Short mmCIF file of C-alpha atoms in Angstrom, two decimals:
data_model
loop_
_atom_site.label_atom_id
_atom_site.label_comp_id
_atom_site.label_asym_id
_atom_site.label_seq_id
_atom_site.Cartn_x
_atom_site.Cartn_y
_atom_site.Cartn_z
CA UNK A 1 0.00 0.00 0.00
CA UNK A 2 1.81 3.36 -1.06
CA UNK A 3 0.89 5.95 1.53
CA UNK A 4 2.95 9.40 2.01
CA UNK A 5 4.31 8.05 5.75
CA UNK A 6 5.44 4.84 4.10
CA UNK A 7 7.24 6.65 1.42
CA UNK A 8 8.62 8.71 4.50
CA UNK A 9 9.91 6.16 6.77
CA UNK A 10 11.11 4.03 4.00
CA UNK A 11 13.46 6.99 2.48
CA UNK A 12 14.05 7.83 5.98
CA UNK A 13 15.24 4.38 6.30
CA UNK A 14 17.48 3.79 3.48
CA UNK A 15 19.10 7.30 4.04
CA UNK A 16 20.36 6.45 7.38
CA UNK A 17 21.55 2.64 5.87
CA UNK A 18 23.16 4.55 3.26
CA UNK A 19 24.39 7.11 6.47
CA UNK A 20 25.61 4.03 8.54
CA UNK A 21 27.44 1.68 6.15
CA UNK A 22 30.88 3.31 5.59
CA UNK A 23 31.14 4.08 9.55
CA UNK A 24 29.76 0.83 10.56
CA UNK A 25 32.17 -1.15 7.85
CA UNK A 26 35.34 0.87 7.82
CA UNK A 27 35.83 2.97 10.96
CA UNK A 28 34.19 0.70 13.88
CA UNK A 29 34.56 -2.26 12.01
CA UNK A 30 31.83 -3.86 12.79
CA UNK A 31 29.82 -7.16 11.14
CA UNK A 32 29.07 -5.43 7.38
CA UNK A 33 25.74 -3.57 7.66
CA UNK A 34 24.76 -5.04 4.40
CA UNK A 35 26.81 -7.99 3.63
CA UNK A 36 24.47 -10.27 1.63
CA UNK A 37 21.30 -10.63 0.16
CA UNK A 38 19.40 -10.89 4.33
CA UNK A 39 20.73 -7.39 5.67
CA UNK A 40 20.15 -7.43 9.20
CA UNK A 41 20.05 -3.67 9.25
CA UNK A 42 16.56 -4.00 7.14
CA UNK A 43 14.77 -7.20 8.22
CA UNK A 44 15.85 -6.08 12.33
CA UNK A 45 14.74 -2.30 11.76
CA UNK A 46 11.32 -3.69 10.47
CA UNK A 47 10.98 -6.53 13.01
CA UNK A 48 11.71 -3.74 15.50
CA UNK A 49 8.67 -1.01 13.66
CA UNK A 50 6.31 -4.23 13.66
CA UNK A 51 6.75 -5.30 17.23
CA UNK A 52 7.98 -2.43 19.20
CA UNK A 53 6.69 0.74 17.35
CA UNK A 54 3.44 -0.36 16.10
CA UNK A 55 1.97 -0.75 19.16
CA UNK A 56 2.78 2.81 20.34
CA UNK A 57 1.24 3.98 17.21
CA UNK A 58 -1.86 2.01 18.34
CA UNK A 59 -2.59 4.64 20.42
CA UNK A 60 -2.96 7.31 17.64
CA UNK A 61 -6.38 5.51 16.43
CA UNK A 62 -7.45 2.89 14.19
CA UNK A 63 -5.17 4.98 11.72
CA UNK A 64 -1.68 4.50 13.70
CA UNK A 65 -0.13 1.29 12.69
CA UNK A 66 1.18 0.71 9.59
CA UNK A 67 -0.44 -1.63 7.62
CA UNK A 68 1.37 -4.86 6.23
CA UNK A 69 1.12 -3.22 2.62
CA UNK A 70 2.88 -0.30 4.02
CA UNK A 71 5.51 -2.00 5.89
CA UNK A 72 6.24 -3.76 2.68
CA UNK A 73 6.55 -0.53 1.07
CA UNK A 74 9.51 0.64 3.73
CA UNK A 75 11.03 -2.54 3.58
CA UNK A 76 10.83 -2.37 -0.29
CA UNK A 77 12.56 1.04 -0.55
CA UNK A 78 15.36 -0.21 2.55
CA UNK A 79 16.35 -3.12 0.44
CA UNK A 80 16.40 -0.73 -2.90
CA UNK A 81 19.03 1.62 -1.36
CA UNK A 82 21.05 -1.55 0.17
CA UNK A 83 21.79 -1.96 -3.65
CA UNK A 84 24.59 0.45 -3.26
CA UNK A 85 26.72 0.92 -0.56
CA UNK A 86 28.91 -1.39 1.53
CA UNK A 87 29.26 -4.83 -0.26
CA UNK A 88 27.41 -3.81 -3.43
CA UNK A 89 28.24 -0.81 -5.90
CA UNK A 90 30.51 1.25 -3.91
CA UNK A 91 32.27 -1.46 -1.92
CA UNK A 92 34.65 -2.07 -5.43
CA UNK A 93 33.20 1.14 -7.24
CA UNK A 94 35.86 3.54 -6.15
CA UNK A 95 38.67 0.98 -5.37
CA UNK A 96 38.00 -0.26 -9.25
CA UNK A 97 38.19 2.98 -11.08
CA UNK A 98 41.30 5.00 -9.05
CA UNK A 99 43.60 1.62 -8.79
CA UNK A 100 44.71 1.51 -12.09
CA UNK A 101 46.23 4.99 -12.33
CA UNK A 102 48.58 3.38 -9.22
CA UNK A 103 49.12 0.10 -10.97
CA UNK A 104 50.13 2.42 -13.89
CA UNK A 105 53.06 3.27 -11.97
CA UNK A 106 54.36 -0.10 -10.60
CA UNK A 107 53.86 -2.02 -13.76
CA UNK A 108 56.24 -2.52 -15.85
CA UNK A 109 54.07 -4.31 -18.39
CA UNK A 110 51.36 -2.06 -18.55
CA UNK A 111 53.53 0.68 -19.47
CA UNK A 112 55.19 -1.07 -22.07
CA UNK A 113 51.84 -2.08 -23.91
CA UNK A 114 50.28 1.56 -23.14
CA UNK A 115 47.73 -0.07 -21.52
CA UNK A 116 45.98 3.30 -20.91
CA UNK A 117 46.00 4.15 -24.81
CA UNK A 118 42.73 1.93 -24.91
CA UNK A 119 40.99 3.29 -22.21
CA UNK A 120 38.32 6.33 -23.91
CA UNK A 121 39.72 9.46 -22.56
CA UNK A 122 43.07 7.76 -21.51
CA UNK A 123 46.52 8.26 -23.02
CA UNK A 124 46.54 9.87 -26.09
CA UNK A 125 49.83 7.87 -26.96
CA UNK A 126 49.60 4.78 -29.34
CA UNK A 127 49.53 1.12 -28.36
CA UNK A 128 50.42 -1.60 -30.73
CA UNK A 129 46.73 -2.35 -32.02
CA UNK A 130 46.16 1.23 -32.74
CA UNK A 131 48.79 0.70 -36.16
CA UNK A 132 47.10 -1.53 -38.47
CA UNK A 133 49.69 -2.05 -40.66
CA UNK A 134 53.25 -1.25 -39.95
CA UNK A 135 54.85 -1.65 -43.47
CA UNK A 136 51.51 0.32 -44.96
CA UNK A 137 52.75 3.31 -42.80
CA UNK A 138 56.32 2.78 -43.00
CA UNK A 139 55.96 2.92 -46.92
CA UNK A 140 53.85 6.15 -46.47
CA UNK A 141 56.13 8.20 -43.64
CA UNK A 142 59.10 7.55 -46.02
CA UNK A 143 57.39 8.68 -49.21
CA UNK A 144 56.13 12.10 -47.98
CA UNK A 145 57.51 14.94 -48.67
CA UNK A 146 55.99 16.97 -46.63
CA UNK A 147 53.55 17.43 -44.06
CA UNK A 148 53.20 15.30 -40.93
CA UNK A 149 54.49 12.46 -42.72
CA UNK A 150 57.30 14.20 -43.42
CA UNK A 151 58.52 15.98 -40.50
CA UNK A 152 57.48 13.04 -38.05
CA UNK A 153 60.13 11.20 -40.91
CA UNK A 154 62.47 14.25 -39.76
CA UNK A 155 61.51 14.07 -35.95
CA UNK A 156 62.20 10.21 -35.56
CA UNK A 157 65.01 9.52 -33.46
CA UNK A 158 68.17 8.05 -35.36
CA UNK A 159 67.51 4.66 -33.58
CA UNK A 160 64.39 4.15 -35.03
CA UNK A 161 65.60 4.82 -38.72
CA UNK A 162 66.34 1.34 -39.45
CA UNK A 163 63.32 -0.07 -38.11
CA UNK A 164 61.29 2.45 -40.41
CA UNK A 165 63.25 1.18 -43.56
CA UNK A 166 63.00 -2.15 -42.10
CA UNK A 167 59.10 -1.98 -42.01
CA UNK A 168 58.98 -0.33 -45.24
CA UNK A 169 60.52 -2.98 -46.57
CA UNK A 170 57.96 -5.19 -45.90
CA UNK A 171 60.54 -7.45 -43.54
CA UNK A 172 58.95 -9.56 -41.04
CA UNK A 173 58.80 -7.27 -37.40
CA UNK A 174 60.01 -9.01 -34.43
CA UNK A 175 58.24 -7.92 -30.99
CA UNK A 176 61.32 -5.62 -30.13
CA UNK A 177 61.22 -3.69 -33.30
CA UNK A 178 57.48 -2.79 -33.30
CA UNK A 179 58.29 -1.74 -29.49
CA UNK A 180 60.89 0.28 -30.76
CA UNK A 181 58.71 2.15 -33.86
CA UNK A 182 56.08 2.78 -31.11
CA UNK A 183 57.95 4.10 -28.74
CA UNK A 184 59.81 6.55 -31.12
CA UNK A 185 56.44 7.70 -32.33
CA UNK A 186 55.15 8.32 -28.95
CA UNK A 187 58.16 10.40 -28.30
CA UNK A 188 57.41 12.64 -31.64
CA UNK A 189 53.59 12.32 -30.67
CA UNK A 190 54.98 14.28 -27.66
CA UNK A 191 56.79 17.41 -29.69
CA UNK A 192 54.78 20.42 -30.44
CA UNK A 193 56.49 20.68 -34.13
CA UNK A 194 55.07 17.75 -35.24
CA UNK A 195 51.91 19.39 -35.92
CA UNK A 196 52.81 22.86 -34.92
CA UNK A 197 50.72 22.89 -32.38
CA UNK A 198 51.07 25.80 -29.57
CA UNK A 199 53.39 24.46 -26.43
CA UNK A 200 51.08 23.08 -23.69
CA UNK A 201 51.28 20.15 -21.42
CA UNK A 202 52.33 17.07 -23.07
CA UNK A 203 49.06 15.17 -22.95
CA UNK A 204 47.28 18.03 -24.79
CA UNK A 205 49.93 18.09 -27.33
CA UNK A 206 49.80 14.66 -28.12
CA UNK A 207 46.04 14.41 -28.11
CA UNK A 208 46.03 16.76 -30.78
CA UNK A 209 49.58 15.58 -32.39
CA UNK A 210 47.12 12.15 -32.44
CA UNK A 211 44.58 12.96 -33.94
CA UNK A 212 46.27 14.74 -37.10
CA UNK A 213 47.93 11.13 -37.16
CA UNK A 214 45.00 9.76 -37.49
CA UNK A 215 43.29 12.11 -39.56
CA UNK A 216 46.07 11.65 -42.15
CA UNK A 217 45.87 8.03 -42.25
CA UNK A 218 42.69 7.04 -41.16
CA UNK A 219 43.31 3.37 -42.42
CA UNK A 220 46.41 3.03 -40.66
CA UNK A 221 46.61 4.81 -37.43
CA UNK A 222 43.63 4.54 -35.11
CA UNK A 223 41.92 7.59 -33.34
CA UNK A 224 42.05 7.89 -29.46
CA UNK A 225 39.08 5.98 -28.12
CA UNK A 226 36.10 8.67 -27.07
CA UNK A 227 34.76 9.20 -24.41
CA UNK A 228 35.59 10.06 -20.60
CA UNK A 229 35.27 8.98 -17.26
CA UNK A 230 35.64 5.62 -17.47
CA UNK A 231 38.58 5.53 -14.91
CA UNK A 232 39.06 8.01 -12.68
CA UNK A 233 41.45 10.63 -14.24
CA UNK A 234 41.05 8.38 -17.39
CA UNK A 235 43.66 6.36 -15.83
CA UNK A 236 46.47 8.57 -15.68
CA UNK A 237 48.36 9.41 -11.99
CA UNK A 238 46.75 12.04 -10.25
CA UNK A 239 48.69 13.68 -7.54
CA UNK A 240 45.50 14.71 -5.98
CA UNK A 241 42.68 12.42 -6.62
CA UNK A 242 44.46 9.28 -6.74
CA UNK A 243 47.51 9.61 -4.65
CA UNK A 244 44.64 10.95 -2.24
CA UNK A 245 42.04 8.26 -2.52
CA UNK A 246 45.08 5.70 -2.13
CA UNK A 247 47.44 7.26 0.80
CA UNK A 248 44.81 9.44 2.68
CA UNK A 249 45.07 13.01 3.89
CA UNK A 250 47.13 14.02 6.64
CA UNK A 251 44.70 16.41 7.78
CA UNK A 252 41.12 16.71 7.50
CA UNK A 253 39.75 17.32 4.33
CA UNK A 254 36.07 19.02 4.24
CA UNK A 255 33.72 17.16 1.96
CA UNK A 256 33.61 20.66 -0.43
CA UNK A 257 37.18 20.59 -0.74
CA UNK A 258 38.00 16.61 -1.99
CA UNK A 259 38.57 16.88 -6.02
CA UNK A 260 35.28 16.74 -7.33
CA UNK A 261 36.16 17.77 -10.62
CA UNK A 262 38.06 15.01 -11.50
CA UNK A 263 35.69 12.62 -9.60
CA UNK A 264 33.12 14.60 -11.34
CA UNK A 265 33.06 12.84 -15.33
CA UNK A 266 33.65 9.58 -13.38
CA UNK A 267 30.44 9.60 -11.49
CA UNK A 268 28.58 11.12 -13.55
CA UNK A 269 29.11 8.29 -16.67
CA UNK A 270 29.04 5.09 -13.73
CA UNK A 271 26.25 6.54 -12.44
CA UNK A 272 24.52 6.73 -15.09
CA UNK A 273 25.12 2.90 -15.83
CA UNK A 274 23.82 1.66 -12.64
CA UNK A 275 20.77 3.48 -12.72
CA UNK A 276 19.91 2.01 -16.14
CA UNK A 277 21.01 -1.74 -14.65
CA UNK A 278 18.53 -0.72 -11.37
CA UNK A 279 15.75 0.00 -14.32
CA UNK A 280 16.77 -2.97 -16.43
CA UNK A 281 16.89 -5.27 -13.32
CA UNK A 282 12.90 -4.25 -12.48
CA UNK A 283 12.03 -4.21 -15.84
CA UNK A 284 13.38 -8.10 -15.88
CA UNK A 285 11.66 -8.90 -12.79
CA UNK A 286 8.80 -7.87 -14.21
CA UNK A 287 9.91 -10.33 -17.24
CA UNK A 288 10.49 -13.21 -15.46
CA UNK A 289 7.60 -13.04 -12.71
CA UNK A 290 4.73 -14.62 -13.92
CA UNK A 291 6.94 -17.91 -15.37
CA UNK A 292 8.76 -18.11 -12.06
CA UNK A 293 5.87 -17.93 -9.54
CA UNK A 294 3.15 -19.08 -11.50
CA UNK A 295 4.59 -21.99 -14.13
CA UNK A 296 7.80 -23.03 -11.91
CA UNK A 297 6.04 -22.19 -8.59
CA UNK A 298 9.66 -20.60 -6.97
CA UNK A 299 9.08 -18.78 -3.91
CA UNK A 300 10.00 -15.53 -3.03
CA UNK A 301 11.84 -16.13 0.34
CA UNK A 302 12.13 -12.39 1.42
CA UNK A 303 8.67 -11.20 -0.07
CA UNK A 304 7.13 -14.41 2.24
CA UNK A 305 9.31 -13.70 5.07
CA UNK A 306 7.72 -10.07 4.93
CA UNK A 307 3.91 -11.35 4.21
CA UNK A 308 4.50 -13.62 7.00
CA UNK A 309 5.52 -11.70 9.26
CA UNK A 310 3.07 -8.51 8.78
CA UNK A 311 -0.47 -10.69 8.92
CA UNK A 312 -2.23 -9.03 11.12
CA UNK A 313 -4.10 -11.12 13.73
CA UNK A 314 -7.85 -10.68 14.58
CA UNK A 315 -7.65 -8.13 17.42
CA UNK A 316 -4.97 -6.59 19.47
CA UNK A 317 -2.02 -4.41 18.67
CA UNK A 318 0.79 -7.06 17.29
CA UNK A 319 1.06 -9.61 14.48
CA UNK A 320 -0.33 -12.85 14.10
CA UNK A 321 3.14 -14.21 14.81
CA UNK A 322 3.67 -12.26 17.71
CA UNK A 323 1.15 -14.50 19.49
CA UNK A 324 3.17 -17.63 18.69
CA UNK A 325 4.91 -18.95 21.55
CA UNK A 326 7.47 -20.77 19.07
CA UNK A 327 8.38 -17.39 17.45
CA UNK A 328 9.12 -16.26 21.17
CA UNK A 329 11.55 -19.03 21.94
CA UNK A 330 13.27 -18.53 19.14
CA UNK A 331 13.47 -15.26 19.05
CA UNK A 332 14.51 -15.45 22.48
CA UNK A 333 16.97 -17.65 22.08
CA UNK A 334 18.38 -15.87 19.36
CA UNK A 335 18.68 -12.58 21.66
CA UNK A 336 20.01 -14.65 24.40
CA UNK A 337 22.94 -16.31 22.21
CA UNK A 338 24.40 -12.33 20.71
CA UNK A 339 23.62 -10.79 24.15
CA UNK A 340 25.84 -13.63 25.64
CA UNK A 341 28.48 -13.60 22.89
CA UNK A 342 28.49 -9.94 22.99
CA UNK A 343 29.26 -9.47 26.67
CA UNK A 344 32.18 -12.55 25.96
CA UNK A 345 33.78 -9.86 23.91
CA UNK A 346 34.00 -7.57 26.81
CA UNK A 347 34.81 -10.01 29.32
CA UNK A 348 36.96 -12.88 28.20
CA UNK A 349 36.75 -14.81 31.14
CA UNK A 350 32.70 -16.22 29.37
CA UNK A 351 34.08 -17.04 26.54
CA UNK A 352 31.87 -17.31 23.35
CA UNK A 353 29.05 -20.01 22.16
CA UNK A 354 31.02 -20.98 19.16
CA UNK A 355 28.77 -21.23 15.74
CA UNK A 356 31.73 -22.12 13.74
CA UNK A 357 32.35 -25.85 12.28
CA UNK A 358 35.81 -26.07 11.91
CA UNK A 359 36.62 -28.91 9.30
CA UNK A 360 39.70 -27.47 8.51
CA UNK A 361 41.74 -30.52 9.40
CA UNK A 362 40.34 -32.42 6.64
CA UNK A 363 43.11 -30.35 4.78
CA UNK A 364 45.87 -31.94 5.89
CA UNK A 365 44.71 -35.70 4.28
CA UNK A 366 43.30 -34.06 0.96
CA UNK A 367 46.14 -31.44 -0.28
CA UNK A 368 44.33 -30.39 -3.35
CA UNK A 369 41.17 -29.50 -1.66
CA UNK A 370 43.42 -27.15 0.05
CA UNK A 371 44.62 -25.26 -3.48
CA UNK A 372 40.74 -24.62 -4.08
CA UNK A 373 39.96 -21.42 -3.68
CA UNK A 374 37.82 -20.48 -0.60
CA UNK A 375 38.11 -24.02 0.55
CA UNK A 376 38.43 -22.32 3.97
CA UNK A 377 35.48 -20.24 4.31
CA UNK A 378 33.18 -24.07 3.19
CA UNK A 379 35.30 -26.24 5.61
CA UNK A 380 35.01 -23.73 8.48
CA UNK A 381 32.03 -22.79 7.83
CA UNK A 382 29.94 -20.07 10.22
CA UNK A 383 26.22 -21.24 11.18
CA UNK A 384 23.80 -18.40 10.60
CA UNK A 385 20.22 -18.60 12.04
CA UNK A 386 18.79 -16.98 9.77
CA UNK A 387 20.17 -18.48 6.88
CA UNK A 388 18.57 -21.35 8.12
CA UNK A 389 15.54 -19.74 8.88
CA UNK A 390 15.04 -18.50 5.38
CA UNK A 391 15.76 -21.92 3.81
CA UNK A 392 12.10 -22.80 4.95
CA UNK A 393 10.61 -20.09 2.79
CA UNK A 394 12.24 -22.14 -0.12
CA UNK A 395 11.76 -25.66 -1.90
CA UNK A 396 13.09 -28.40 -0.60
CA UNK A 397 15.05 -29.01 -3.79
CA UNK A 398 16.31 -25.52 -4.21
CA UNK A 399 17.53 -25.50 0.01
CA UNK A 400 19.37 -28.59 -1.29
CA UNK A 401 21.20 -27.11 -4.11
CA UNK A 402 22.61 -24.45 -1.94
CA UNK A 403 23.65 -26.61 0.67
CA UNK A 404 25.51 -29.30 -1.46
CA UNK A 405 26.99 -26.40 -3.73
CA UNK A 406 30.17 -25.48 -1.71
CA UNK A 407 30.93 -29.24 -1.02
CA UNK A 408 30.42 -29.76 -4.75
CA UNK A 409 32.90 -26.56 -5.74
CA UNK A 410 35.81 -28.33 -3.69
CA UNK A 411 34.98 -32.08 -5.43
CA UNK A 412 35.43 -30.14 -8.84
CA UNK A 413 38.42 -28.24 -8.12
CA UNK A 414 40.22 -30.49 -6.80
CA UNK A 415 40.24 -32.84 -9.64
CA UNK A 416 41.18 -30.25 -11.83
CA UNK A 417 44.11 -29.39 -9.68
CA UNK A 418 44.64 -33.13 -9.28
CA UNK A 419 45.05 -32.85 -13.51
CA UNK A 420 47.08 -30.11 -13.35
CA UNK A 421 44.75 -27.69 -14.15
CA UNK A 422 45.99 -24.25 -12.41
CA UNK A 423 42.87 -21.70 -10.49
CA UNK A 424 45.41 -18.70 -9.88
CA UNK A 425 44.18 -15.53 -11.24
CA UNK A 426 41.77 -13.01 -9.37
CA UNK A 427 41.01 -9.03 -9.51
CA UNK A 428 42.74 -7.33 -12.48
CA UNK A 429 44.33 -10.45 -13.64
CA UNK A 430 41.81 -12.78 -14.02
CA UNK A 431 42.65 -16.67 -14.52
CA UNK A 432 40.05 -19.72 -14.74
CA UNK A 433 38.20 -19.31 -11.40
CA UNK A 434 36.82 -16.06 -13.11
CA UNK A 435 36.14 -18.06 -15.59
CA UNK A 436 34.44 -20.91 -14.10
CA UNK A 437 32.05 -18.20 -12.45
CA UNK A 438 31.12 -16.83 -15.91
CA UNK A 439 30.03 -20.42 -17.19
CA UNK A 440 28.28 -21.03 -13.90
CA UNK A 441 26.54 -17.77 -14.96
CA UNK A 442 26.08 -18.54 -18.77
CA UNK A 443 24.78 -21.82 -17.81
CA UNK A 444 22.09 -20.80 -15.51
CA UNK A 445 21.12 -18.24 -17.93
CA UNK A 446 20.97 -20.54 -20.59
CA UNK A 447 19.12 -23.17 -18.40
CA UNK A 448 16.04 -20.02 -17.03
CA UNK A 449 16.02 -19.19 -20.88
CA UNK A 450 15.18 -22.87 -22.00
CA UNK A 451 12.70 -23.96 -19.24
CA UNK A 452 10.90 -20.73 -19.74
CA UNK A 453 10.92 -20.93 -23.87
CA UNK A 454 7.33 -20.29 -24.25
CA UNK A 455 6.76 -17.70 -21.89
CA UNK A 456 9.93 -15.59 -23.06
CA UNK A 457 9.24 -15.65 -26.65
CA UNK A 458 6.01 -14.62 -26.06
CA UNK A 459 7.30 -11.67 -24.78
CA UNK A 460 9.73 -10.82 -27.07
CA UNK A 461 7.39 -11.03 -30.02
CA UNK A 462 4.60 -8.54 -27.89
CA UNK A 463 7.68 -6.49 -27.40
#
């Protein structure tokens, strides 16, 4: 039910999630606020408004409590804001985008590829794809007799002389010599008299040394992708933004004066994306809704958990559940176990109820379940309550599946690793676990595509 106090307290409640993540996370280091798909912060805060504040409200008339419809409208618009902060969007969003200006610096590698000359608004220098043909241009740079043929011919360095003839000649390029051509042109690409351009910084006169390049050769020398944004400071070190983001401030830094203007054409273009995924994303849920719930018959665990919860009993001031006795041993029991392992924190001399199984020893007689990655976090695994809890809103076959998956992950790796097949790889330099994770994604695509043929061609074609 959309009412204007629903709307209220559910914007009311995602601002101060949004408000509370970064402290919560990063300076007190607490539990993350919103570290999976069951945030605490959202399903608590409405377990506390149904049993705790509804009541009060009770008192205001028959008008007071929120209705279940509304309640689902505040928990709605909590769980649409826990999209972005803390593990979501900007857990990686900022850490993505400013660490490859720093990498820029400490690899050797990407420099020598000019691994920023593909990025759209990055270096304006060339990278090795960019030339399409190296005898083409070497034929053409030698024949000119003037223009910027010509006096990048004159503005070569002697070194690379041979290695223009070389290419002219239509003689096979080994990797060296190509590295060699490029990197004389980037040094020309760098001169103002190339193009005659007037003196500036050296990016700005090889963006525009570039693009008379390419404008003179369209065929053979690339342009510099468009576009900007996509990293922050299109990738290049920024003594300000990104030595800032990375190292810190000494000092304190007021929120007006951090660099928003190179920030600025970063947020602005990702921004822009995720909103159109958050649109896509409802637009698909609206896709995929009537095959799921009324063909395959899935539940909705969180949307049942919320129903549940919310139906109102015949008379008095709480829910129907509320008058459960089960629900109050549990949920006793529940506030019991924290409260206890809380105050174990504080004083030692308790000592915790322990909710970990640690199967870590199994390591030691199967080595290669060891080499699989996260092999810890399923053989020392951490039993959640309410994990449990929600499996009940699910099938029976689908509770299975996620139970059995993380046993089933170590089976498989470890007879690839017994084969010799390697897993390393992760974050910028991605190997076949990041691959394995794509097919697992492909496949269950490909799998919700086929079972629901009918349903989805039907609404392509009204589409």
């Amino acid at each position: 039910m959309l009412s204007g106090r629903a709307v209220l307290i559910g914007v009311l409640f995602g601002l101060g999630i949004a408000a509370a993540t970064y402290f919560n996370d990063a300076v007190i280091r607490q539990t993350f606020l919103i570290g999976n798909l069951l945030p605490i912060s959202v399903f608590g805060g409405a377990m506390f408004l149904l049993l705790f504040v509804n009541p009060l409200w009770r008192w205001w008339g028959e008008g007071g409590p929120l209705r279940p419809g509304e309640l689902a409208v505040v928990v709605a618009l909590a769980l649409a804001v826990c999209g972005w902060p803390g593990s979501n969007f900007f857990r990686n969003f900022s850490t993505v985008l400013a660490l490859p200006a720093h990498y820029l610096k400490i690899k050797a590698n990407w420099q020598s590829v000019h691994v920023m000359s593909y990025v759209p608004g990055g270096s304006p220098l060339l990278g090795e794809g960019h030339v399409t043909s190296w005898p083409a241009l070497a034929r053409h740079v030698q024949a000119a007799e003037d223009g910027i043929g010509a006096r990048l011919r004159e503005l070569l360095p002697t070194s690379a002389q041979p290695l223009l003839a070389k290419a002219a000649r239509d003689e096979p390029l080994t990797a060296a010599d190509k590295g060699g051509l490029l990197w004389a042109i980037n040094q020309v690409l760098q001169q103002p008299e190339l193009t005659a351009v007037p003196p500036g910084s050296a990016a700005n006169v090889a963006r525009l040394n570039r693009a008379a390049l390419s404008a003179a050769w369209p065929d053979l020398v690339l342009p510099q992708p468009a576009g900007k944004g996509v990293l922050l400071a299109d990738g290049q070190p920024d003594p300000v933004a990104v030595d800032l983001f990375i190292q810190g401030s000494p000092e304190y830094l007021p929120v007006w004066k951090l660099p928003w203007a190179t920030w600025g054409p970063t947020l602005w273009l990702w921004g822009g994306v995720a909103v159109l995924l958050a649109v896509a994303a409802l637009c698909l849920a609206l896709i995929v809704h009537p095959q799921w719930s009324q063909r395959e018959l899935l539940a909705y665990p969180v949307a049942r958990f919320v129903q549940e919860a919310t139906r109102p009993s015949a008379n008095g001031w709480w829910p129907e559940i509320a008058r459960s006795r089960l629900f109050w041993i549990g949920f006793g029991a529940m506030v019991a176990l924290h409260t206890y392992n809380g105050l174990s924190t504080w004083f030692p001399v308790l000592g915790p109820i322990q909710r970990r199984i640690d199967l870590t020893p199994l390591l030691q007689l199967f080595p290669n379940v060891a080499r699989v990655p996260y092999s810890w976090n399923t053989l020392s695994a951490t039993v959640f309550f309410s994990v449990a809890a929600f499996t009940f809103f699910l099938n029976t076959d689908v509770s299975f599946s996620l139970a059995m998956m993380g046993p089933a992950w170590l089976l498989f790796g470890a007879v690839l690793i017994a084969n010799g097949v390697a897993f390393q790889g992760s974050g910028f330099d991605p190997g076949l676990q990041t691959m394995l994770m794509f097919g697992a994604y492909l496949g269950s695509g490909l799998m919700i595509l086929f079972i629901g043929r009918r349903h989805y061609a039907n609404v392509l074609a009204s589409a």
